[in-house]
Coordinates of C-alpha atoms in Angstrom, one line a residue:
M1 CA 317.9 297.7 -17.7
V2 CA 319.0 297.2 -14.0
T3 CA 316.4 299.9 -12.9
L4 CA 313.8 298.3 -15.1
A5 CA 314.4 294.9 -13.6
V6 CA 314.3 296.3 -10.1
V7 CA 310.9 298.1 -10.8
L8 CA 309.5 294.9 -12.5
G9 CA 310.7 292.8 -9.5
G10 CA 309.0 295.2 -7.1
I11 CA 305.8 295.0 -9.1
G12 CA 306.0 291.3 -9.2
S13 CA 306.5 291.1 -5.4
I14 CA 303.5 293.4 -4.8
A15 CA 301.4 291.3 -7.2
A16 CA 302.4 288.1 -5.6
W17 CA 301.6 289.4 -2.1
F18 CA 298.3 290.6 -3.2
M19 CA 297.4 287.2 -4.9
S20 CA 298.6 285.4 -1.8
T21 CA 296.4 287.5 0.7
E22 CA 293.5 287.1 -1.7
G23 CA 293.9 283.3 -2.2
Y24 CA 294.8 283.4 -5.7
L25 CA 298.4 282.0 -5.4
P26 CA 298.8 278.2 -6.0
G27 CA 300.2 276.5 -3.0
D28 CA 299.1 279.3 -0.7
A29 CA 295.4 279.2 -0.9
M30 CA 292.1 277.8 0.5
V31 CA 289.4 277.5 -2.0
R32 CA 285.8 277.0 -1.2
S33 CA 284.5 273.7 -2.8
W34 CA 280.9 274.0 -1.5
S35 CA 278.7 275.7 0.9
A36 CA 275.5 274.4 2.4
E37 CA 272.3 276.4 2.0
K38 CA 272.1 279.3 4.5
D39 CA 269.9 278.7 7.5
R40 CA 266.6 280.4 8.0
A41 CA 266.9 283.5 10.3
G42 CA 266.3 282.7 13.9
A43 CA 267.5 283.0 17.4
V44 CA 270.6 281.0 18.6
G45 CA 269.6 278.6 21.4
A46 CA 270.6 275.8 23.6
G47 CA 270.0 273.2 21.0
D48 CA 272.7 274.5 18.6
D49 CA 275.3 272.0 17.8
N50 CA 276.9 270.0 14.9
W51 CA 278.5 266.7 14.2
V52 CA 280.1 264.9 11.2
V53 CA 278.9 261.3 11.1
G54 CA 280.4 259.3 8.2
D55 CA 279.5 261.2 5.1
V56 CA 276.8 263.3 6.7
A57 CA 277.3 266.7 8.5
V58 CA 274.4 267.2 11.0
R59 CA 273.2 270.5 12.2
S60 CA 270.9 271.0 15.1
R61 CA 269.3 274.3 16.2
F62 CA 266.2 275.3 18.1
D63 CA 263.7 274.6 15.3
A64 CA 265.2 271.6 13.4
V65 CA 267.8 269.0 13.0
T66 CA 269.3 268.8 9.5
G67 CA 271.6 266.4 7.6
F68 CA 273.9 267.7 4.9
G69 CA 275.8 265.4 2.4
L70 CA 279.6 265.2 2.4
A71 CA 280.1 262.5 -0.1
E72 CA 280.7 263.1 -4.0
G73 CA 277.6 264.1 -5.7
H74 CA 276.0 265.2 -2.4
E75 CA 278.4 268.0 -1.2
G76 CA 276.4 270.3 1.0
K77 CA 273.1 269.2 -0.2
R78 CA 270.3 268.9 2.3
L79 CA 269.6 265.1 2.8
W80 CA 267.0 265.3 5.5
E81 CA 265.4 267.5 8.1
Y82 CA 263.6 266.8 11.4
V83 CA 261.3 269.5 12.6
P84 CA 259.6 269.2 16.0
P85 CA 255.9 269.0 16.0
G86 CA 253.7 271.8 17.1
R87 CA 255.6 274.5 18.9
G88 CA 258.1 272.1 20.4
E89 CA 261.8 273.2 20.1
I90 CA 265.2 271.4 20.1
C91 CA 266.5 272.5 23.5
G92 CA 269.4 270.2 24.1
T93 CA 271.9 267.9 22.3
A94 CA 274.6 265.4 23.0
E95 CA 278.1 266.8 22.7
H96 CA 279.2 263.7 20.7
A97 CA 277.5 261.7 18.0
G98 CA 277.3 257.9 18.4
T99 CA 277.7 255.3 15.8
G100 CA 275.4 256.5 13.1
A101 CA 273.0 258.5 15.4
V102 CA 272.6 261.7 17.2
L103 CA 270.8 262.3 20.4
V104 CA 268.7 265.4 21.1
V105 CA 266.4 266.7 23.9
R106 CA 263.1 268.2 22.6
G107 CA 260.5 270.4 24.1
A108 CA 256.9 268.9 24.6
D109 CA 254.4 269.1 21.7
G110 CA 252.8 272.4 21.9
G111 CA 255.8 273.9 23.5
D112 CA 256.2 275.8 26.7
V113 CA 255.6 279.5 27.1
S114 CA 257.1 279.9 30.6
G115 CA 260.4 281.2 29.2
R116 CA 262.4 279.3 32.0
P117 CA 265.5 277.4 31.1
G118 CA 264.7 273.6 30.7
A119 CA 261.0 274.1 31.2
G120 CA 259.1 271.6 29.2
C121 CA 262.1 270.0 27.7
T122 CA 261.1 266.5 28.5
T123 CA 261.4 264.3 25.3
I124 CA 264.8 262.5 24.6
M125 CA 265.2 261.1 21.1
A126 CA 267.7 259.5 18.8
L127 CA 267.8 260.3 15.0
D128 CA 269.5 258.2 12.4
A129 CA 272.4 260.3 11.0
K130 CA 272.0 258.9 7.5
D131 CA 268.3 259.6 6.9
G132 CA 267.0 261.5 9.8
R133 CA 264.4 258.9 10.9
E134 CA 263.4 258.7 14.5
L135 CA 265.1 255.6 16.1
W136 CA 263.3 255.8 19.4
K137 CA 262.0 258.6 21.8
E138 CA 261.4 258.7 25.5
E139 CA 258.8 261.1 26.8
A140 CA 258.2 262.3 30.4
K141 CA 255.9 264.9 32.0
P142 CA 257.6 268.1 33.1
A143 CA 258.8 268.2 36.7
K144 CA 256.6 270.6 38.7
D145 CA 257.1 272.2 42.2
A146 CA 254.6 272.3 45.1
F147 CA 252.8 275.3 43.4
G148 CA 252.3 273.3 40.2
D149 CA 254.8 275.4 38.2
V150 CA 257.4 273.6 35.9
V151 CA 260.8 273.3 37.6
P152 CA 263.2 275.4 35.6
G153 CA 266.5 273.9 34.7
S154 CA 265.3 270.3 35.0
A155 CA 265.8 269.3 31.4
P156 CA 268.0 266.1 31.0
T157 CA 271.6 266.4 30.1
V158 CA 272.7 263.8 27.4
D159 CA 275.7 262.4 25.7
A160 CA 276.4 259.7 23.2
R161 CA 279.4 257.8 21.9
G162 CA 279.7 254.5 20.1
D163 CA 276.5 252.5 20.9
L164 CA 275.8 254.0 24.2
A165 CA 273.6 257.0 25.2
V166 CA 273.8 258.4 28.6
V167 CA 271.0 260.6 30.3
A168 CA 271.6 262.6 33.4
Q169 CA 268.7 264.4 35.2
D170 CA 267.9 266.3 38.3
R171 CA 264.1 266.9 38.5
R172 CA 263.9 268.2 42.0
G173 CA 262.3 271.5 42.8
S174 CA 263.7 274.0 45.3
E175 CA 262.6 274.9 48.9
V176 CA 263.7 277.2 51.6
D177 CA 265.8 275.7 54.5
A178 CA 265.9 276.9 58.1
Q179 CA 268.5 279.5 57.4
G180 CA 266.2 280.9 54.6
S181 CA 268.5 279.7 51.8
L182 CA 267.1 278.2 48.5
V183 CA 268.1 274.6 48.3
K184 CA 267.1 271.5 46.4
K185 CA 264.4 269.3 47.8
K186 CA 265.4 265.8 48.9
A187 CA 265.4 263.4 46.0
K188 CA 262.5 261.0 45.8
G189 CA 262.3 258.0 43.3
D190 CA 263.6 258.8 40.0
D191 CA 264.0 262.6 40.6
V192 CA 267.8 262.2 40.4
T193 CA 269.1 259.7 37.9
L194 CA 272.1 258.7 35.6
R195 CA 271.1 256.0 33.0
G196 CA 272.9 254.3 30.2
L197 CA 270.7 253.4 27.1
D198 CA 271.3 251.5 23.9
L199 CA 271.8 254.3 21.4
R200 CA 269.9 252.6 18.6
T201 CA 266.9 251.0 20.5
G202 CA 266.7 253.3 23.7
K203 CA 266.6 250.1 26.0
L204 CA 267.9 250.6 29.5
R205 CA 271.4 249.1 30.0
W206 CA 272.1 250.3 33.5
K207 CA 271.1 252.7 36.1
A208 CA 273.9 254.2 38.1
E209 CA 274.0 254.4 41.8
L210 CA 274.9 257.9 42.6
P211 CA 277.0 259.1 45.6
D212 CA 274.8 260.0 48.6
R213 CA 273.1 263.4 48.2
C214 CA 274.6 264.0 44.8
A215 CA 272.8 264.9 41.6
P216 CA 274.4 265.2 38.0
Q217 CA 274.8 268.7 36.5
S218 CA 276.5 267.6 33.3
V219 CA 277.8 264.4 31.7
S220 CA 280.3 263.3 29.0
L221 CA 281.2 259.9 27.5
G222 CA 284.8 258.9 27.2
E223 CA 286.1 255.8 25.4
K224 CA 286.1 253.7 28.6
R225 CA 284.2 255.8 31.1
V226 CA 281.3 258.0 31.8
F227 CA 282.0 261.2 33.4
A228 CA 279.6 263.3 35.4
V229 CA 279.9 266.7 37.3
L230 CA 277.9 266.2 40.5
S231 CA 276.3 268.8 42.8
C232 CA 276.5 267.2 46.3
E233 CA 274.7 268.4 49.4
A234 CA 276.1 268.6 52.9
G235 CA 275.5 265.8 55.4
G236 CA 274.5 262.2 54.5
R237 CA 276.6 259.2 54.6
D238 CA 279.7 261.0 53.4
K239 CA 279.4 263.5 56.2
R240 CA 280.1 266.6 54.0
E241 CA 280.3 269.8 56.0
V242 CA 279.0 271.9 53.1
S243 CA 277.6 271.5 49.6
E244 CA 280.1 271.3 46.9
L245 CA 280.8 270.2 43.3
T246 CA 282.6 267.0 42.6
V247 CA 283.5 264.9 39.4
A248 CA 282.8 261.2 39.3
T249 CA 283.4 258.3 36.8
F250 CA 281.1 255.4 36.0
D251 CA 281.9 252.1 34.1
R252 CA 280.4 252.3 30.5
A253 CA 279.3 248.7 30.6
S254 CA 277.6 248.5 34.0
G255 CA 277.3 252.1 35.3
A256 CA 279.2 251.1 38.4
L257 CA 280.8 254.1 40.3
G258 CA 284.5 254.3 39.9
W259 CA 285.5 257.3 42.0
N260 CA 284.0 260.6 43.1
A261 CA 286.5 263.5 43.7
P262 CA 286.1 267.0 44.8
L263 CA 286.9 269.7 42.1
D264 CA 289.0 271.5 44.6
E265 CA 291.1 269.6 47.2
R266 CA 291.7 272.6 49.4
R267 CA 288.3 274.1 49.7
P268 CA 284.8 273.1 48.6
L269 CA 283.6 274.5 45.3
D270 CA 280.3 276.3 45.4
P271 CA 277.6 274.3 43.5
K272 CA 276.7 277.6 41.6
T273 CA 280.3 277.7 40.0
S274 CA 280.2 277.2 36.3
V275 CA 282.1 274.0 35.3
G276 CA 282.5 272.7 31.8
I277 CA 283.9 269.3 30.6
V278 CA 286.5 270.4 28.0
S279 CA 287.7 266.8 27.3
A280 CA 286.8 263.2 28.5
D281 CA 290.0 261.5 27.2
P282 CA 291.9 262.7 29.2
L283 CA 289.4 264.3 31.7
V284 CA 289.8 268.2 31.7
L285 CA 287.4 270.5 33.2
S286 CA 287.1 274.3 32.9
V287 CA 286.2 275.9 36.3
G288 CA 284.8 279.4 36.2
A289 CA 284.7 281.5 33.0
A290 CA 286.4 284.5 31.8
P291 CA 284.3 287.6 30.8
D292 CA 283.8 288.5 27.1
N293 CA 286.3 291.3 27.3
P294 CA 288.9 290.2 29.8
A295 CA 291.4 293.0 28.8
T296 CA 289.1 296.0 29.7
S297 CA 287.6 294.4 32.8
G298 CA 291.0 293.3 34.3
P299 CA 289.9 289.9 35.9
S300 CA 291.9 288.3 38.7
A301 CA 292.9 284.6 38.2
G302 CA 290.0 283.6 40.2
E303 CA 287.4 285.5 38.0
A304 CA 289.2 284.3 34.9
G305 CA 288.8 280.6 35.9
R306 CA 291.1 277.6 35.6
F307 CA 291.6 274.2 34.1
V308 CA 291.8 271.0 36.2
S309 CA 292.7 267.6 34.9
F310 CA 292.3 264.2 36.5
D311 CA 294.2 260.9 36.0
A312 CA 292.5 257.6 35.6
N313 CA 292.5 257.0 39.3
G314 CA 290.8 260.3 40.1
R315 CA 294.0 262.1 41.2
P316 CA 294.0 265.9 40.2
G317 CA 296.7 267.2 38.0
P318 CA 298.3 270.6 38.4
T319 CA 295.9 273.6 38.0
I320 CA 296.2 275.7 34.9
D321 CA 295.1 279.3 35.3
A322 CA 293.1 280.9 32.5
S323 CA 294.7 284.2 33.3
R324 CA 298.3 284.5 32.0
D325 CA 300.8 287.2 32.1
K326 CA 299.7 288.1 28.7
G327 CA 296.2 287.2 27.8
V328 CA 293.2 285.4 29.2
I329 CA 291.8 282.1 28.0
N330 CA 288.0 282.4 27.8
A331 CA 286.8 278.9 28.0
S332 CA 283.2 280.0 27.9
R333 CA 283.4 280.9 24.1
P334 CA 283.5 278.0 21.6
M335 CA 286.7 277.0 19.8
Q336 CA 289.0 278.5 22.3
T337 CA 290.6 275.3 23.7
A338 CA 291.4 271.7 22.6
V339 CA 292.9 268.6 24.2
A340 CA 294.9 266.1 22.4
G341 CA 297.1 263.5 24.3
D342 CA 298.7 265.0 27.5
R343 CA 298.4 268.6 26.1
L344 CA 295.9 271.5 26.4
Y345 CA 295.9 273.9 23.5
A346 CA 294.2 277.3 24.0
L347 CA 293.8 280.8 22.7
A348 CA 294.9 283.7 25.1
G349 CA 293.3 287.0 24.1
Y350 CA 294.3 290.5 25.0
W351 CA 293.7 294.0 24.0
R352 CA 296.4 296.4 22.7
K353 CA 295.0 298.8 20.1
G354 CA 292.8 295.9 19.1
D355 CA 292.2 292.2 19.8
H356 CA 295.2 290.0 19.7
D357 CA 295.6 286.2 20.4
I358 CA 298.4 283.9 21.4
V359 CA 298.1 280.1 20.9
V360 CA 299.6 278.4 24.0
A361 CA 300.2 274.7 24.6
F362 CA 300.3 273.3 28.2
D363 CA 301.5 270.0 29.6
L364 CA 298.7 268.5 31.7
R365 CA 301.0 266.5 33.7
T366 CA 303.0 269.5 35.0
G367 CA 300.7 272.5 34.4
E368 CA 303.6 274.2 32.7
E369 CA 303.5 276.1 29.4
V370 CA 305.4 274.0 26.6
W371 CA 305.2 276.6 23.9
S372 CA 303.3 279.8 22.7
E373 CA 303.0 281.4 19.4
E374 CA 301.6 284.9 18.9
M375 CA 299.2 285.4 15.9
D376 CA 299.6 288.4 13.6
N377 CA 295.8 288.9 13.8
P378 CA 293.0 288.0 16.1
A379 CA 292.3 284.2 16.1
P380 CA 288.5 283.4 16.8
A381 CA 288.9 279.6 16.5
L382 CA 291.3 276.8 17.2
A383 CA 291.2 273.0 16.7
V384 CA 293.6 270.0 16.8
L385 CA 293.3 268.2 13.4
G386 CA 295.7 265.3 13.3
D387 CA 299.2 266.3 14.4
R388 CA 298.5 270.1 13.7
V389 CA 296.9 272.9 15.7
T390 CA 294.8 274.6 13.1
V391 CA 294.0 278.2 13.8
L392 CA 291.7 280.6 11.9
N393 CA 292.8 284.3 11.8
E394 CA 290.8 287.5 11.1
W395 CA 292.0 290.1 8.6
S396 CA 293.1 292.6 11.2
T397 CA 292.6 293.7 14.7
Q398 CA 289.7 296.0 13.4
S399 CA 288.0 293.5 11.1
A400 CA 286.2 290.3 12.1
A401 CA 286.4 288.7 8.7
I402 CA 288.0 285.3 8.8
T403 CA 290.6 285.2 5.9
T404 CA 293.7 283.2 6.9
L405 CA 294.4 279.6 8.1
V406 CA 297.6 279.0 10.2
E407 CA 298.8 275.4 11.0
L408 CA 301.3 274.9 13.9
D409 CA 303.2 271.8 14.8
A410 CA 301.4 270.4 17.9
D411 CA 304.6 269.2 19.3
D412 CA 306.6 272.5 19.4
G413 CA 304.4 275.3 17.9
D414 CA 306.5 275.8 14.7
E415 CA 304.4 277.1 11.9
L416 CA 304.0 274.4 9.2
D417 CA 301.7 276.2 6.7
E418 CA 299.9 279.5 6.2
R419 CA 297.1 279.8 3.7
H420 CA 294.6 282.5 2.7
F421 CA 290.8 281.9 1.9
R422 CA 289.7 283.2 -1.4
D423 CA 286.4 283.8 0.1
N424 CA 286.0 284.9 3.7
V425 CA 284.9 282.1 6.1
P426 CA 281.3 282.5 7.4
S427 CA 281.6 283.4 11.1
P428 CA 281.3 282.7 13.9
V429 CA 282.9 279.3 13.5
T430 CA 281.6 276.7 16.1
A431 CA 283.6 273.6 14.8
M432 CA 286.2 272.4 12.4
Y433 CA 286.4 269.0 10.8
E434 CA 288.6 267.2 8.3
H435 CA 286.8 265.0 5.7
E436 CA 288.7 263.2 2.9
G437 CA 291.4 266.0 2.9
R438 CA 289.0 269.0 3.0
L439 CA 288.5 271.3 5.7
I440 CA 284.9 271.6 6.9
T441 CA 283.9 274.6 9.1
A442 CA 280.5 274.8 10.9
G443 CA 278.7 278.1 11.4
Q444 CA 276.1 279.3 14.0
G445 CA 272.4 279.3 13.8
G446 CA 271.0 281.8 11.2
G447 CA 274.2 281.6 9.2
T448 CA 275.7 278.9 6.9
P449 CA 275.7 275.5 8.5
F450 CA 278.7 274.0 6.8
T451 CA 281.3 275.2 4.3
A452 CA 284.1 273.0 2.6
Y453 CA 287.5 274.2 1.5
D454 CA 290.2 272.5 -0.5
R455 CA 294.0 273.4 -0.4
W456 CA 295.1 274.9 -3.7

């Protein structure tokens, strides 16, 4: 009888383990409640993004902007779709959604066949998130150089939050200076602008006065301020010795300049350096980007990049290197970093007989690591939802199928929950949301736009 009990106990343990890993054990599972219709096949482009606005999940990709229902009775159903006319494409989007509206940049009717980044992307428009109707649009002719060619990279950069839309643009062409280097032409008229518009009507609220010889590269809206990464040329009223990148703040209500600070206090940062705005509240920037496979290429700290934060007065905080003793944070990939309060959370990846990831929390005030937690398997995506760090895990170091959800205490990194998906999560995942207790994952263009899961 004892032997039989041991055997049955072992069988029961194996069965429970199998049911758990497959998502069939109550209290340990994530069950798919609905999945939106799969996207049409197509290339992934600059216009790819997603938002959740009220009871609507909005998906933008190069050929359309689509709204899917989240409320009861409309879960995952396509509510509306905006398709650019002719051969026009969606070539840029706001990182955030405003109050009931999303902001996109569209290519001109008839499209542009030059193949250059930003060429022909001249129409800014706001769409109502509830029904997809066009609220307003602003059209401009493409910027051209002295030879009549469309200036590459001249598409506007936009963001939205609350009732404000912000549009930043550098429409200058390039010219060769006395030393034979390719530089931007001197700004004339409205070649270089940073404007605040009413998100629902498109009416101009303010036009910012930019620092001398500075042009916006990217823009992000915070709760109280507008943040812009600027490319500033040498000379001018500020008597800069060389060109460099800076970050500036502007008042949301008036567009008045608050402060303009260099990204590196010790040496000017080359304008060609890749800089991303990781967070606006508080302001955190990623400077430089890690390669796709940092373990095999062996990057130095400079090549891997770093994170720089600023306080409300423009004083930089301690630098956080993306290259750690074990693992590299690749901020150029989506869902690798998140900021909440005074913490930066990130995934640090390394190679050891397969891909591995460590979740790391940093204190932005000191730059020090607060806690770290190694995942059993690769972690392709991370987000801070409430007071928890939610991490998606793949099946193994040799499989890219997302099968497990791990929730860590944001304060100390303790594991609070681990659940297994009954059905693999469509990957790659580009965002995670919580909506009325459900976990919503967003996929990439050509895949499943949104999928919802219930805890079971």
